[in-house]
Coordinates of C-alpha atoms and ligand atoms in Angstrom, one line a residue:
M1 CA 117.0 95.8 104.5
D2 CA 118.8 99.0 103.7
L3 CA 116.4 101.8 102.7
T4 CA 118.6 104.6 103.9
N5 CA 117.6 107.9 102.4
K6 CA 114.9 106.4 100.3
I7 CA 111.8 108.7 100.2
A8 CA 108.7 106.6 100.9
I9 CA 105.1 107.7 100.7
V10 CA 102.5 105.6 102.6
T11 CA 98.7 106.3 102.1
G12 CA 96.4 105.7 105.0
G13 CA 99.4 105.6 107.3
G14 CA 97.7 107.1 110.3
Q15 CA 96.7 103.8 111.9
G16 CA 96.4 100.0 111.5
I17 CA 98.4 98.3 108.8
G18 CA 99.6 101.6 107.3
K19 CA 101.1 102.6 110.6
G20 CA 102.9 99.3 110.9
I21 CA 104.3 99.7 107.4
C22 CA 105.5 103.3 108.2
E23 CA 107.3 102.0 111.3
I24 CA 109.1 99.2 109.6
L25 CA 110.1 101.2 106.5
S26 CA 111.4 103.9 108.9
K27 CA 113.3 101.3 111.0
N28 CA 115.1 100.3 107.8
G29 CA 116.2 103.8 107.2
A30 CA 113.6 105.3 104.8
I31 CA 112.4 108.8 105.2
V32 CA 108.7 108.1 105.5
I33 CA 106.0 110.6 104.4
V34 CA 102.9 109.5 106.4
T35 CA 99.8 110.5 104.6
D36 CA 96.2 110.0 105.6
I37 CA 92.7 111.6 105.2
N38 CA 93.0 112.2 108.9
L39 CA 96.0 114.6 109.4
D40 CA 96.0 114.2 113.2
S41 CA 96.6 110.5 113.1
A42 CA 99.2 110.9 110.4
K43 CA 101.1 113.4 112.5
L44 CA 101.0 111.1 115.6
V45 CA 102.7 108.3 113.5
S46 CA 105.1 110.7 111.9
N47 CA 106.2 112.2 115.2
K48 CA 106.6 108.8 116.8
I49 CA 108.8 107.5 114.1
S50 CA 110.9 110.6 113.7
S51 CA 111.6 110.5 117.5
K52 CA 112.7 106.8 117.3
N53 CA 114.0 106.0 113.9
S54 CA 114.5 108.2 110.8
N55 CA 113.2 111.5 109.7
S56 CA 109.5 111.6 108.8
T57 CA 106.8 114.1 107.9
A58 CA 102.9 114.0 107.7
Y59 CA 100.5 115.2 105.0
Q60 CA 96.7 115.2 104.8
L61 CA 95.8 113.3 101.6
D62 CA 92.5 111.9 100.5
V63 CA 93.3 109.4 97.8
T64 CA 89.9 110.0 96.1
K65 CA 90.8 113.6 95.3
N66 CA 93.0 114.4 92.3
I67 CA 93.9 117.8 93.8
D68 CA 95.3 116.0 96.9
T69 CA 97.2 113.2 95.1
F70 CA 98.6 115.6 92.5
S71 CA 99.6 118.5 94.7
V72 CA 101.0 116.4 97.7
T73 CA 103.2 114.3 95.5
K74 CA 104.4 117.5 93.8
E75 CA 105.2 119.1 97.1
I76 CA 107.0 116.0 98.3
F77 CA 109.1 115.9 95.1
E78 CA 109.9 119.6 95.4
Q79 CA 111.0 119.1 99.0
F80 CA 113.1 115.9 98.6
G81 CA 114.0 115.9 94.9
K82 CA 112.8 112.3 94.4
I83 CA 110.1 109.7 95.3
D84 CA 111.5 106.2 95.6
I85 CA 108.7 104.2 97.2
L86 CA 104.9 104.4 97.2
V87 CA 102.8 102.2 99.4
N88 CA 99.1 102.4 98.4
N89 CA 97.6 101.2 101.7
A90 CA 94.5 103.3 102.2
G91 CA 91.4 101.1 101.9
I92 CA 87.9 100.9 103.3
V93 CA 84.8 98.6 103.7
A94 CA 82.1 101.1 102.9
A95 CA 78.9 99.6 104.0
P96 CA 77.2 98.3 107.2
N97 CA 75.2 95.6 105.5
W98 CA 77.9 93.5 104.0
E99 CA 76.1 90.2 104.6
E100 CA 73.4 91.0 102.1
A101 CA 74.7 92.3 98.8
Q102 CA 71.3 93.6 97.8
K103 CA 71.3 96.1 100.6
L104 CA 74.4 97.8 99.3
T105 CA 73.7 101.2 98.1
E106 CA 75.0 103.1 95.0
E107 CA 77.1 105.2 97.4
D108 CA 78.6 102.1 99.1
W109 CA 79.7 100.8 95.7
D110 CA 81.0 104.2 94.5
L111 CA 83.0 105.0 97.7
T112 CA 84.5 101.5 97.9
Y113 CA 85.7 101.8 94.2
Q114 CA 86.8 105.4 94.6
V115 CA 89.1 104.6 97.6
N116 CA 90.2 101.1 97.0
L117 CA 90.9 101.0 93.3
R118 CA 90.5 104.4 91.6
G119 CA 92.2 106.2 94.6
L120 CA 95.1 103.7 94.5
A121 CA 95.4 104.3 90.7
K122 CA 95.3 108.1 91.2
M123 CA 98.2 108.0 93.7
T124 CA 100.1 105.7 91.3
E125 CA 99.5 108.1 88.3
S126 CA 100.5 111.1 90.4
T127 CA 103.8 109.4 91.6
I128 CA 105.1 107.6 88.5
R129 CA 105.7 110.8 86.6
Y130 CA 108.7 111.4 89.0
M131 CA 109.7 107.7 89.1
K132 CA 109.8 107.5 85.3
D133 CA 112.1 110.4 85.1
A134 CA 114.4 108.9 87.7
R135 CA 114.2 105.4 86.0
Y136 CA 113.6 104.0 89.5
G137 CA 110.7 103.2 91.7
K138 CA 109.0 100.7 94.0
I139 CA 105.2 100.6 94.3
I140 CA 103.5 98.3 96.8
N141 CA 99.7 97.9 96.7
I142 CA 97.8 96.6 99.6
A143 CA 94.9 94.4 98.4
S144 CA 93.5 91.5 100.5
V145 CA 92.9 87.8 100.5
A146 CA 89.3 88.8 99.8
G147 CA 90.5 89.8 96.4
R148 CA 91.7 86.3 95.7
I149 CA 88.4 84.6 95.7
G150 CA 84.8 85.8 96.0
G151 CA 82.7 85.1 99.0
T152 CA 80.1 86.5 101.3
F153 CA 82.4 89.0 103.0
H154 CA 81.6 92.2 101.0
P155 CA 81.2 92.0 97.2
P156 CA 82.4 95.5 96.3
Y157 CA 85.4 95.2 98.7
S158 CA 86.4 91.9 97.2
A159 CA 85.9 93.1 93.6
T160 CA 88.0 96.2 94.1
K161 CA 90.7 94.2 95.8
A162 CA 90.7 91.7 92.9
G163 CA 90.9 94.8 90.7
V164 CA 94.1 95.9 92.6
I165 CA 95.8 92.6 91.9
N166 CA 94.9 92.8 88.2
Y167 CA 95.8 96.5 88.0
T168 CA 99.2 95.7 89.5
Q169 CA 99.8 93.1 86.8
S170 CA 99.0 95.5 83.9
M171 CA 101.0 98.3 85.4
S172 CA 104.0 96.0 86.0
V173 CA 104.3 95.5 82.2
I174 CA 103.8 99.2 81.5
L175 CA 106.3 100.3 84.1
A176 CA 109.0 97.7 83.6
K177 CA 110.8 99.8 81.0
F178 CA 111.2 102.6 83.5
N179 CA 112.8 100.2 86.1
I180 CA 109.7 100.6 88.3
N181 CA 108.6 97.5 90.2
I182 CA 105.0 97.2 91.3
N183 CA 103.7 94.4 93.5
T184 CA 100.7 93.6 95.7
I185 CA 100.5 92.3 99.2
C186 CA 97.3 90.5 100.3
P187 CA 96.9 90.5 104.1
G188 CA 94.6 88.1 105.9
H189 CA 93.4 88.8 109.4
V190 CA 94.9 91.9 111.1
W191 CA 93.1 93.3 114.1
T192 CA 92.6 97.0 113.1
E193 CA 89.7 99.4 113.1
L194 CA 88.6 98.0 109.8
A195 CA 88.6 94.4 111.2
H196 CA 86.8 95.7 114.3
R197 CA 84.1 97.3 112.1
T198 CA 83.7 94.2 109.9
S199 CA 83.5 92.0 113.0
M200 CA 80.7 94.2 114.2
N201 CA 78.8 93.6 111.0
Q202 CA 79.3 89.9 111.2
K203 CA 78.1 89.9 114.8
I204 CA 74.9 91.6 113.7
A205 CA 74.6 89.2 110.8
E206 CA 75.0 86.2 113.1
G207 CA 72.3 87.4 115.5
E208 CA 74.7 88.3 118.4
Q209 CA 76.1 84.7 118.7
H210 CA 79.4 86.1 120.0
N211 CA 79.7 88.2 123.1
S212 CA 82.5 90.4 121.9
L213 CA 83.9 91.7 118.6
R214 CA 87.3 90.4 119.4
K215 CA 85.8 86.9 119.9
V216 CA 84.2 87.1 116.4
F217 CA 87.7 87.9 115.0
E218 CA 89.5 85.2 117.1
N219 CA 86.9 82.7 116.0
N220 CA 87.5 83.6 112.3
V221 CA 91.3 83.1 112.9
K222 CA 90.7 79.8 114.6
T223 CA 88.4 78.6 111.8
W224 CA 90.2 79.8 108.7
V225 CA 93.9 80.2 109.4
P226 CA 96.1 77.1 109.2
L227 CA 98.8 78.6 111.3
K228 CA 96.1 79.6 113.9
R229 CA 97.4 83.0 114.5
E230 CA 96.4 86.5 113.4
Q231 CA 98.7 88.7 111.4
Q232 CA 100.2 91.9 112.8
P233 CA 100.6 95.2 111.0
R234 CA 104.4 94.8 111.2
D235 CA 104.1 91.5 109.2
I236 CA 102.8 93.5 106.3
G237 CA 105.6 96.1 106.9
Y238 CA 108.3 93.4 106.7
L239 CA 107.2 92.3 103.2
A240 CA 106.7 96.0 102.2
A241 CA 110.3 96.7 103.2
F242 CA 111.6 93.7 101.2
L243 CA 109.6 94.8 98.1
A244 CA 110.8 98.4 98.6
S245 CA 114.4 97.2 98.7
D246 CA 116.8 96.1 95.9
Y247 CA 116.7 92.5 97.1
S248 CA 113.4 92.3 95.2
K249 CA 114.6 94.0 92.0
N250 CA 113.5 91.0 89.9
I251 CA 110.1 90.7 91.4
T252 CA 107.3 92.6 89.7
G253 CA 103.6 92.1 89.0
Q254 CA 103.2 89.7 91.8
A255 CA 100.5 89.3 94.5
I256 CA 101.8 87.8 97.8
N257 CA 99.5 86.6 100.6
I258 CA 100.3 87.2 104.3
D259 CA 97.5 85.2 105.7
G260 CA 98.9 82.3 107.8
G261 CA 98.3 79.8 104.9
I262 CA 94.7 80.4 104.0
Y263 CA 95.2 80.7 100.3
M264 CA 97.9 79.0 98.1
N265 CA 97.8 81.3 95.1
Ligands
NAD301 N1 92.7 94.6 108.7 C1 92.7 93.5 107.9 O1 92.5 92.4 108.4 C2 93.0 93.7 106.4 C3 93.0 92.5 105.7 C4 93.2 92.6 104.3 C5 93.5 93.8 103.7 N2 93.5 95.0 104.5 C6 93.8 96.2 103.8 O2 94.8 96.9 104.5 C7 94.7 98.3 104.3 C8 94.7 99.0 105.7 O3 93.6 98.5 106.4 P1 93.5 98.6 108.0 O4 92.9 97.3 108.5 O5 94.7 99.1 108.6 O6 92.3 99.7 108.1 P2 92.1 100.9 109.1 O7 90.6 101.3 108.9 O8 92.6 100.6 110.4 O9 93.0 102.1 108.5 C9 92.8 102.6 107.2 C10 93.5 104.0 107.1 O10 93.1 104.6 105.8 C11 92.7 105.9 106.0 N3 91.8 106.3 104.9 C12 90.5 105.9 104.7 N4 90.0 106.5 103.7 C13 91.0 107.3 103.1 C14 91.1 108.1 102.0 N5 90.1 108.3 101.2 N6 92.3 108.7 101.7 C15 93.4 108.4 102.5 N7 93.3 107.7 103.6 C16 92.2 107.1 103.9 C17 92.0 105.9 107.4 O11 91.9 107.2 107.9 C18 92.9 105.0 108.2 O12 94.0 105.7 108.8 C19 93.4 98.5 103.5 O13 93.6 98.6 102.2 C20 92.6 97.2 103.8 O14 91.7 96.9 102.8 C21 93.2 94.9 105.8

């Protein structure tokens, strides 16, 4: 994939899947702007990729704050003269008691919505003003297979991820006339801090049946994934690079699973 000199912003790029996406975009030549609510982790990723691959820089950016999304995208545009690619990756599971929906608090619901859906839309709104003028842009939203079908996992998480899939569809129609492609990736099981935290909750819910969090995760992969292997952050990065490239210029409004075959739609 040739992303040489493309300017790519990744949210939540400081660790996990976001870090994997930054690395793969950068290996394909993009100049990656690693953003995260945690500046230190964003800097670590950005330093690593600029020493190995292409130029990179880090910004602190909380996707729930208009002031951040608006001013950081403005600064990036002023520095580079364009924004070609936006990967909306930042996402959270905001409650300890995911197994019992009635224990979810008002704050759990609000924060999950503010980060996973409204924050993603804020970043999109802040970036498309530059893409529209350029008549060019690639937006990649990270949802989840949890957004494909409801279940016990975490109702607000699943609902916001379903919202991301639907938001992407609406925006694809609105943005088509500006030559902006927008698509969603739905990852399955990726061993990150988020997966670690949700395995912890599951372990508590199951009354300590498993002796390690990694075992809970491995058990889920064995039970649910037809290909019987977990997904890696770089797997999400490979599809993000394709969707950011001109090889995918006729793909928009789609949601694509990377889950080892769990879901077929
Ligand atoms: N790990 C999985 O199995 C899995 C599966 C499906 C979907 N996802 C999705 O992939 C994305 C990345 O998840 P992950 O597993 O790498 O999680 P993670 O917790 O390892 O990383 C999330 C990153 O987002 C950052 N972040 C959190 N709140 C933020 C905010 N308000 N503004 C900006 N950055 C913020 C964190 O600092 C962190 O660097 C999320 O959208 C998640 O829902 C993950």
